[in-house]
Coordinates of C-alpha atoms in Angstrom, one line a residue:
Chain A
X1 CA 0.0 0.0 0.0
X2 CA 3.1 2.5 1.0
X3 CA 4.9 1.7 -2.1
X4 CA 1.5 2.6 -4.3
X5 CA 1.3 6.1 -3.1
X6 CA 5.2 5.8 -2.8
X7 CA 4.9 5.7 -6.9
X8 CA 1.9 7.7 -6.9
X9 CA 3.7 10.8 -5.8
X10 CA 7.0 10.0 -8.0
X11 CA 5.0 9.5 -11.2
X12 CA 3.2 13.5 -9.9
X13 CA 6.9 14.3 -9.7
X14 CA 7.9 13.3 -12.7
X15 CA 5.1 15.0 -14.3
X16 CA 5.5 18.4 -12.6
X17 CA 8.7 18.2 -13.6
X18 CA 7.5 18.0 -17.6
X19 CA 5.0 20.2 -17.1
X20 CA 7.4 22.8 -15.9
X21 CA 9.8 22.1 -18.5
X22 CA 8.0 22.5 -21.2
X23 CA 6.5 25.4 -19.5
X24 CA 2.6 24.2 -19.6
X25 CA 0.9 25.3 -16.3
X26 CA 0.7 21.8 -14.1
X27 CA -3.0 21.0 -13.2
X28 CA -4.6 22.6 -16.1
X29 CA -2.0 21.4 -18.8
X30 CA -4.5 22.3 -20.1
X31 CA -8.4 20.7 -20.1
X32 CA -8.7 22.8 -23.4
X33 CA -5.6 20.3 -25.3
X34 CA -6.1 17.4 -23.6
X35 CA -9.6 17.1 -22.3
X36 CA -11.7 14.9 -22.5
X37 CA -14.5 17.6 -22.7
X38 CA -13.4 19.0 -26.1
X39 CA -13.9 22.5 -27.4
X40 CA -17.1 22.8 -29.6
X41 CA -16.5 22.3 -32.9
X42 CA -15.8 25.0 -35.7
X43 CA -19.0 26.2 -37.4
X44 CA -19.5 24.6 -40.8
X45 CA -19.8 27.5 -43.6
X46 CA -23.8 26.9 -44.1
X47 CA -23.9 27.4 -39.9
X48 CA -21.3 30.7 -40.1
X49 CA -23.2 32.1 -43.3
X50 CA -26.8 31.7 -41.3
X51 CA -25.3 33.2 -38.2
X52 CA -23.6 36.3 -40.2
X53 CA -27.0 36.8 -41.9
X54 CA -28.2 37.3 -38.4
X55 CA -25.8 40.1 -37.1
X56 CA -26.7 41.7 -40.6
X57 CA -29.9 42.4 -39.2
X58 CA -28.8 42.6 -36.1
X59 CA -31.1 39.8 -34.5
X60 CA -30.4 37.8 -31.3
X61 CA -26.6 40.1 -31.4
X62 CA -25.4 38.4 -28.2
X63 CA -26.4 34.9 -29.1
X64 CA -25.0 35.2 -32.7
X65 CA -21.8 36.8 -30.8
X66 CA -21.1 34.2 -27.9
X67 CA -22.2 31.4 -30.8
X68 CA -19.2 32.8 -33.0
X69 CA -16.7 33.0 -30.1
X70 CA -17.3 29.8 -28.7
X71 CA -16.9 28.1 -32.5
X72 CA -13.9 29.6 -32.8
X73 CA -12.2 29.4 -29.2
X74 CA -10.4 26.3 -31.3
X75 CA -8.8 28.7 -33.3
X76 CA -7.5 30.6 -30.2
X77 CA -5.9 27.8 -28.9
X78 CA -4.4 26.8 -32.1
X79 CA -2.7 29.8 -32.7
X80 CA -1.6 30.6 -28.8
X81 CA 0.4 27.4 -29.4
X82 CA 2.3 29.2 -32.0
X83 CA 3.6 31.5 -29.2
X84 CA 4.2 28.7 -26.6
X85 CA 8.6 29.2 -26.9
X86 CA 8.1 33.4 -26.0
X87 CA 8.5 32.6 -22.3
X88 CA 4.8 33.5 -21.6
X89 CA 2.7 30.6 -20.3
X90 CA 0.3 28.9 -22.8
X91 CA -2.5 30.3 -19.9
X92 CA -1.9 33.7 -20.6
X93 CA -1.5 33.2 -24.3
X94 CA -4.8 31.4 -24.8
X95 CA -6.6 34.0 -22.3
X96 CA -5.1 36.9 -24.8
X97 CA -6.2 35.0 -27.8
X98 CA -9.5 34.8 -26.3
X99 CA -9.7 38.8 -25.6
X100 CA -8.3 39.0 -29.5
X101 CA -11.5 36.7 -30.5
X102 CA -13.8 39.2 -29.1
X103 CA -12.6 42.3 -30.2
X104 CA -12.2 40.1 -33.9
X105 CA -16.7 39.3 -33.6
X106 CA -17.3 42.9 -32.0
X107 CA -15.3 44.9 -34.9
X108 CA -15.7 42.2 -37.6
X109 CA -18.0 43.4 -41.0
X110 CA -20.5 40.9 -42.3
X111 CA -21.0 42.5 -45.4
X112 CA -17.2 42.0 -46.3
X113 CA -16.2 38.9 -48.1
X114 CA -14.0 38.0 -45.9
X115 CA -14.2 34.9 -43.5
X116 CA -14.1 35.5 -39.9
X117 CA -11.7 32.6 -39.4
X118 CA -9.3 34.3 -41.4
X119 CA -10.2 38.2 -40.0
X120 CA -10.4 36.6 -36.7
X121 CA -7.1 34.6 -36.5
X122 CA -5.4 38.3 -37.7
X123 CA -7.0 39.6 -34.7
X124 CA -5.7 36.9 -32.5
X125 CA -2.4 37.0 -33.6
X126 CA -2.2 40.6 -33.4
X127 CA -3.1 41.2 -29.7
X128 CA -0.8 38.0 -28.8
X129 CA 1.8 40.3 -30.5
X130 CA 0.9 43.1 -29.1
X131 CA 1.2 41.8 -25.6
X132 CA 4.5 40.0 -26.3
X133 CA 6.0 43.8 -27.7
X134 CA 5.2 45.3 -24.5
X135 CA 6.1 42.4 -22.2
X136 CA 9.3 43.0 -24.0
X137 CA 9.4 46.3 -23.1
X138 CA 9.0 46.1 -19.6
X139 CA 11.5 43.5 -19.2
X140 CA 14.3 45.6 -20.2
X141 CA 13.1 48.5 -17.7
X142 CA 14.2 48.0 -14.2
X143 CA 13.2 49.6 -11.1
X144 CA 15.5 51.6 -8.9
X145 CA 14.5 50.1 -5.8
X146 CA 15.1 46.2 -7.5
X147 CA 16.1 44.3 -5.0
X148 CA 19.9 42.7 -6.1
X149 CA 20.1 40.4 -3.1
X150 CA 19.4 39.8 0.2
X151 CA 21.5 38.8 2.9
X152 CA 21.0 36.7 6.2
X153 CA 19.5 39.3 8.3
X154 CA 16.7 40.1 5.5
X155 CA 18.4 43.8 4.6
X156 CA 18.0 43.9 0.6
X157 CA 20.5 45.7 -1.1
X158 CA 18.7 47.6 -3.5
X159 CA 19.9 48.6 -6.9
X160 CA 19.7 52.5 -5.9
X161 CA 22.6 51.2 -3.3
X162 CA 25.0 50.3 -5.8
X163 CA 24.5 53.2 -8.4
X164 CA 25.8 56.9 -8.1
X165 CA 28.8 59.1 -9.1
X166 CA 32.2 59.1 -7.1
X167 CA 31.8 60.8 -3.9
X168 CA 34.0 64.1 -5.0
X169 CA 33.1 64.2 -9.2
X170 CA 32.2 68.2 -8.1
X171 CA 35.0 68.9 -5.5
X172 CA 37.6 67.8 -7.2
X173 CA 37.0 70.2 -10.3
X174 CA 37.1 72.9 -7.9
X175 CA 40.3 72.2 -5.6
X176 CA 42.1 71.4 -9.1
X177 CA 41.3 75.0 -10.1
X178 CA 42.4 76.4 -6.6
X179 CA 45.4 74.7 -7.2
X180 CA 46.2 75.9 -10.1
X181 CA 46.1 79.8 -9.2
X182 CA 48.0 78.9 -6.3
X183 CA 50.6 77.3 -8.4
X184 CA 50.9 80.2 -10.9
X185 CA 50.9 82.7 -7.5
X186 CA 53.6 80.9 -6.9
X187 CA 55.4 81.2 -10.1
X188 CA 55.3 84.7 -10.0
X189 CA 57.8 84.7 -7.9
X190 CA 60.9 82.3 -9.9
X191 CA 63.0 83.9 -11.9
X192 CA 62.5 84.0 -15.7
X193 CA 64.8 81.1 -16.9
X194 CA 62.9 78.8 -13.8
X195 CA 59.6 79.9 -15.3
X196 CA 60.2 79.2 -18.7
X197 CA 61.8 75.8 -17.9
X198 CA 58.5 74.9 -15.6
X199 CA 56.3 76.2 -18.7
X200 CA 58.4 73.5 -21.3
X201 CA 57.8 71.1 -19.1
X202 CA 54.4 71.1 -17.6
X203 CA 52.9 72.4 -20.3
X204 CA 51.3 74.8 -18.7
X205 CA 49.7 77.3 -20.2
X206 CA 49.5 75.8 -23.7
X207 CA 49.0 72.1 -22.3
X208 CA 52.0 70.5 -24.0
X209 CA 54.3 69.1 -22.1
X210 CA 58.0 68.4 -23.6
X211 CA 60.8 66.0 -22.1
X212 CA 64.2 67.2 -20.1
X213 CA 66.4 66.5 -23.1
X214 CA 63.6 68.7 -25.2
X215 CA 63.7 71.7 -22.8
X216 CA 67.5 71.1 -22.5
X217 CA 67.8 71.8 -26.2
X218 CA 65.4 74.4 -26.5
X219 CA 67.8 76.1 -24.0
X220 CA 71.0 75.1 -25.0
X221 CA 71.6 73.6 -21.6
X222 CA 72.7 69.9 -20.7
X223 CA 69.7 67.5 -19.6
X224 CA 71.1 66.7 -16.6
X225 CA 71.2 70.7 -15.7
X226 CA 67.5 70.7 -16.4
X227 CA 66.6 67.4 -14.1
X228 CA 68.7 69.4 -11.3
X229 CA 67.1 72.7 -12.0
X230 CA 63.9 70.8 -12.0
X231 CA 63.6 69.3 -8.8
X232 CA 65.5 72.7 -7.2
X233 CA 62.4 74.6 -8.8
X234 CA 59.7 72.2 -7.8
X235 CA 61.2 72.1 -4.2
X236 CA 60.7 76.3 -3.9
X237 CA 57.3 75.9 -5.7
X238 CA 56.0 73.7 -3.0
X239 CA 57.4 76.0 -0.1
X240 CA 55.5 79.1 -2.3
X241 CA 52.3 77.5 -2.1
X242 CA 52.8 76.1 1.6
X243 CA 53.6 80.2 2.3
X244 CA 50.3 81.2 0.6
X245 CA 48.2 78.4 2.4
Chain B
X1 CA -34.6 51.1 2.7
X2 CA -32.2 51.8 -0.1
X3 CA -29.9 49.0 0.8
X4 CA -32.4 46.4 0.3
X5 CA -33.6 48.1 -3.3
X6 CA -29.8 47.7 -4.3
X7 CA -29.4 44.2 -3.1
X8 CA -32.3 43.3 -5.0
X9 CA -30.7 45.1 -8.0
X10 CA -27.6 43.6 -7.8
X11 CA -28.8 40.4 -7.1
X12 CA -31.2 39.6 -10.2
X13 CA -34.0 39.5 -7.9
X14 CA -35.6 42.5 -9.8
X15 CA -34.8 41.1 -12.9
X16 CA -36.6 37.3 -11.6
X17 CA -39.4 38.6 -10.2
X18 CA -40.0 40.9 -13.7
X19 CA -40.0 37.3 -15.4
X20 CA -36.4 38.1 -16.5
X21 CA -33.6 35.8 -16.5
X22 CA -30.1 37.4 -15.5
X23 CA -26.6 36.3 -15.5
X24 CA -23.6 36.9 -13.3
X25 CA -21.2 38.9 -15.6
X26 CA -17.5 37.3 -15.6
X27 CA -15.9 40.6 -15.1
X28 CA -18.3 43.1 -12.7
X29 CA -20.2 39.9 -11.2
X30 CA -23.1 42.2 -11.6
X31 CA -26.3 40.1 -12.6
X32 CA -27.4 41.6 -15.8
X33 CA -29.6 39.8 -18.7
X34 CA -28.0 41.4 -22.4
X35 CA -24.3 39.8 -22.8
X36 CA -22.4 37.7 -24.6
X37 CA -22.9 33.7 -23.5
X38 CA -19.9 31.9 -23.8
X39 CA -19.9 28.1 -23.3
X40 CA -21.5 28.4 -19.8
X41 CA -19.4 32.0 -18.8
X42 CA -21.4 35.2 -19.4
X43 CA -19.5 38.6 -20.1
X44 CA -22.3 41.4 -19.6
X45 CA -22.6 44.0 -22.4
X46 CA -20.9 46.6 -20.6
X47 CA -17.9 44.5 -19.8
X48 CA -17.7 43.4 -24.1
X49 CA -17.7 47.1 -24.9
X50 CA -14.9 47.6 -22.6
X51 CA -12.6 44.8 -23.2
X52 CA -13.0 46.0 -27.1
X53 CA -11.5 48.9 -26.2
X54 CA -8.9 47.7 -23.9
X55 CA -5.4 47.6 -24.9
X56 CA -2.7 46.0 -23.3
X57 CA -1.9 49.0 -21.9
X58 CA -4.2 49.4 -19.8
X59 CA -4.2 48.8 -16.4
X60 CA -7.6 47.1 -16.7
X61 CA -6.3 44.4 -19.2
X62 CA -4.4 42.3 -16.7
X63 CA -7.7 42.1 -14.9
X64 CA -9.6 41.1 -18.0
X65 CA -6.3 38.6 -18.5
X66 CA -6.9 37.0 -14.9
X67 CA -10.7 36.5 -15.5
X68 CA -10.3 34.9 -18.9
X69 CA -8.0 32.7 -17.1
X70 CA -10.5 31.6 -14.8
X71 CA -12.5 31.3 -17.7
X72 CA -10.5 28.6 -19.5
X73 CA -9.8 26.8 -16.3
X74 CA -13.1 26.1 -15.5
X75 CA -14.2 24.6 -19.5

């Protein structure tokens, strides 16, 4: 007796687990494909001419209406499978279809040659289509307050959290520019040759910078002057600014 | 007083007792008699004109969406 409901529930298991798979809703997968209480069948064109001749005149509307949705609900189920691999469940898609089978009888002309199957499966289709655009859409927005994970104690650490600019992004334009008038305070006060060789080689008024042996030439002095020069000059530069602080 | 008159309303007593034979809509579960009859579901008149003009946009389609559902799970 154990071992029967032992198998009972690994046999439920094993179809859960399909059902999940193949991403069909378990417990309803679904009366409407597999049941043994079938859809009613699609109207034959003698029964879909008489019915149209009806909503011409517009006699019995409701009953003509809900006579040419339920004929057709085969249709919607037929063509929700189409949709089955877009990550929305087969549920949702028939339910669409079905919202798409109404609009398709409320809006649909008797008095064009058209079929309904064929106006209706358009119909269908196109509200399936237009729910999938704008699932779409909303999958790629996210929210700021998305919750990235959660640890032991429960606190989520939201995506807000994590996002933001560095802490001085504003500061640090204004200290550089302090800086800077500070440093050419200070270079008021070298002597011409020091200021010239701190201008080669910071670059800094025309933002090029050149290399000891470059200022050395442009000067007619050895490199190794200008690397002593350098350091001297950078050394008084710092005590300058330190005074002015 | 008024209470009463309205549960009678809503209820399809009005509608019985007039010789009248409602429905329960799908959607507003209001009992109402012109609608669309689907298999044994009714969707009242109302309802249809609205869910034409729904799009999937609207806030009242994921309603209409969860009803249907219901809908197809109890065929």
């Amino acid at each position: 007796m154990k071992n029967f409901f032992l198998e009972r529930l690994k046999l439920r298991l094993t179809f859960l687990y399909f059902s999940r798979k193949f991403s069909f809703p378990y417990s309803r997968i679904i009366n409407y494909i597999t049941s043994s209480k079938a859809l009613p069948t699609p109207l034959s064109s003698e029964e879909e001419h008489a019915l149209l001749e009806r909503l011409k005149v517009g006699e019995g509307d409701g009953e003509v209406k809900g006579t040419l949705i339920e004929r057709n609900l085969r249709l919607v189920v037929y063509i929700a499978r189409k949709f089955e691999n877009t990550g929305v469940t087969v549920d949702d898609l028939v339910s669409i279809g079905t919202i798409g089978l109404i609009k398709a009888v409320n809006t649909f002309d008797p008095h064009k040659k058209i079929k309904l199957a064929t106006y209706a499966s358009k119909c269908i289709e196109n509200e399936i289509l237009m729910y999938l655009r704008r699932n779409n859409k909303l999958r790629a927005e996210i929210s700021f307050d998305e919750p990235l994970n959660i640890d032991w104690d429960g606190n989520k650490l939201l995506l807000s959290d994590v996002l933001g600019t560095e802490n001085d992004l504003v500061v640090r334009n204004l200290e550089e520019e302090v800086d800077r008038k500070l440093l050419y305070l200070a270079m008021e006060k070298l002597a011409s040759r020091e200021k010239k060789i701190m201008q080669l080689r910071f670059g800094l008024y025309n933002g090029k910078e050149k290399t000891q042996k470059e200022v050395a030439d442009h000067l007619g002095i050895s490199q190794s002057y200008i690397s002593r020069l350098e350091k001297r000059i950078i050394k008084r530069l710092k005590k300058e600014i330190k005074k002015m602080e | 007083m008024g209470r009463i008159a309205y549960s009678l309303i809503y209820s399809g007593q009005v509608n019985k007792l007039a010789g009248e034979e409602t429905k329960t809509c799908l959607f507003c579960h209001l009992n109402k008699k012109a609608g669309l009859n689907i298999l044994d579901t009714f969707i009242c008149s109302d309802c249809e004109k609205r869910l034409v003009r729904a799009t999937c946009d609207d806030r009242a389609y994921q309603f209409y969406l969860q009803n249907l559902k219901k809908f197809w799970h109890e065929l």
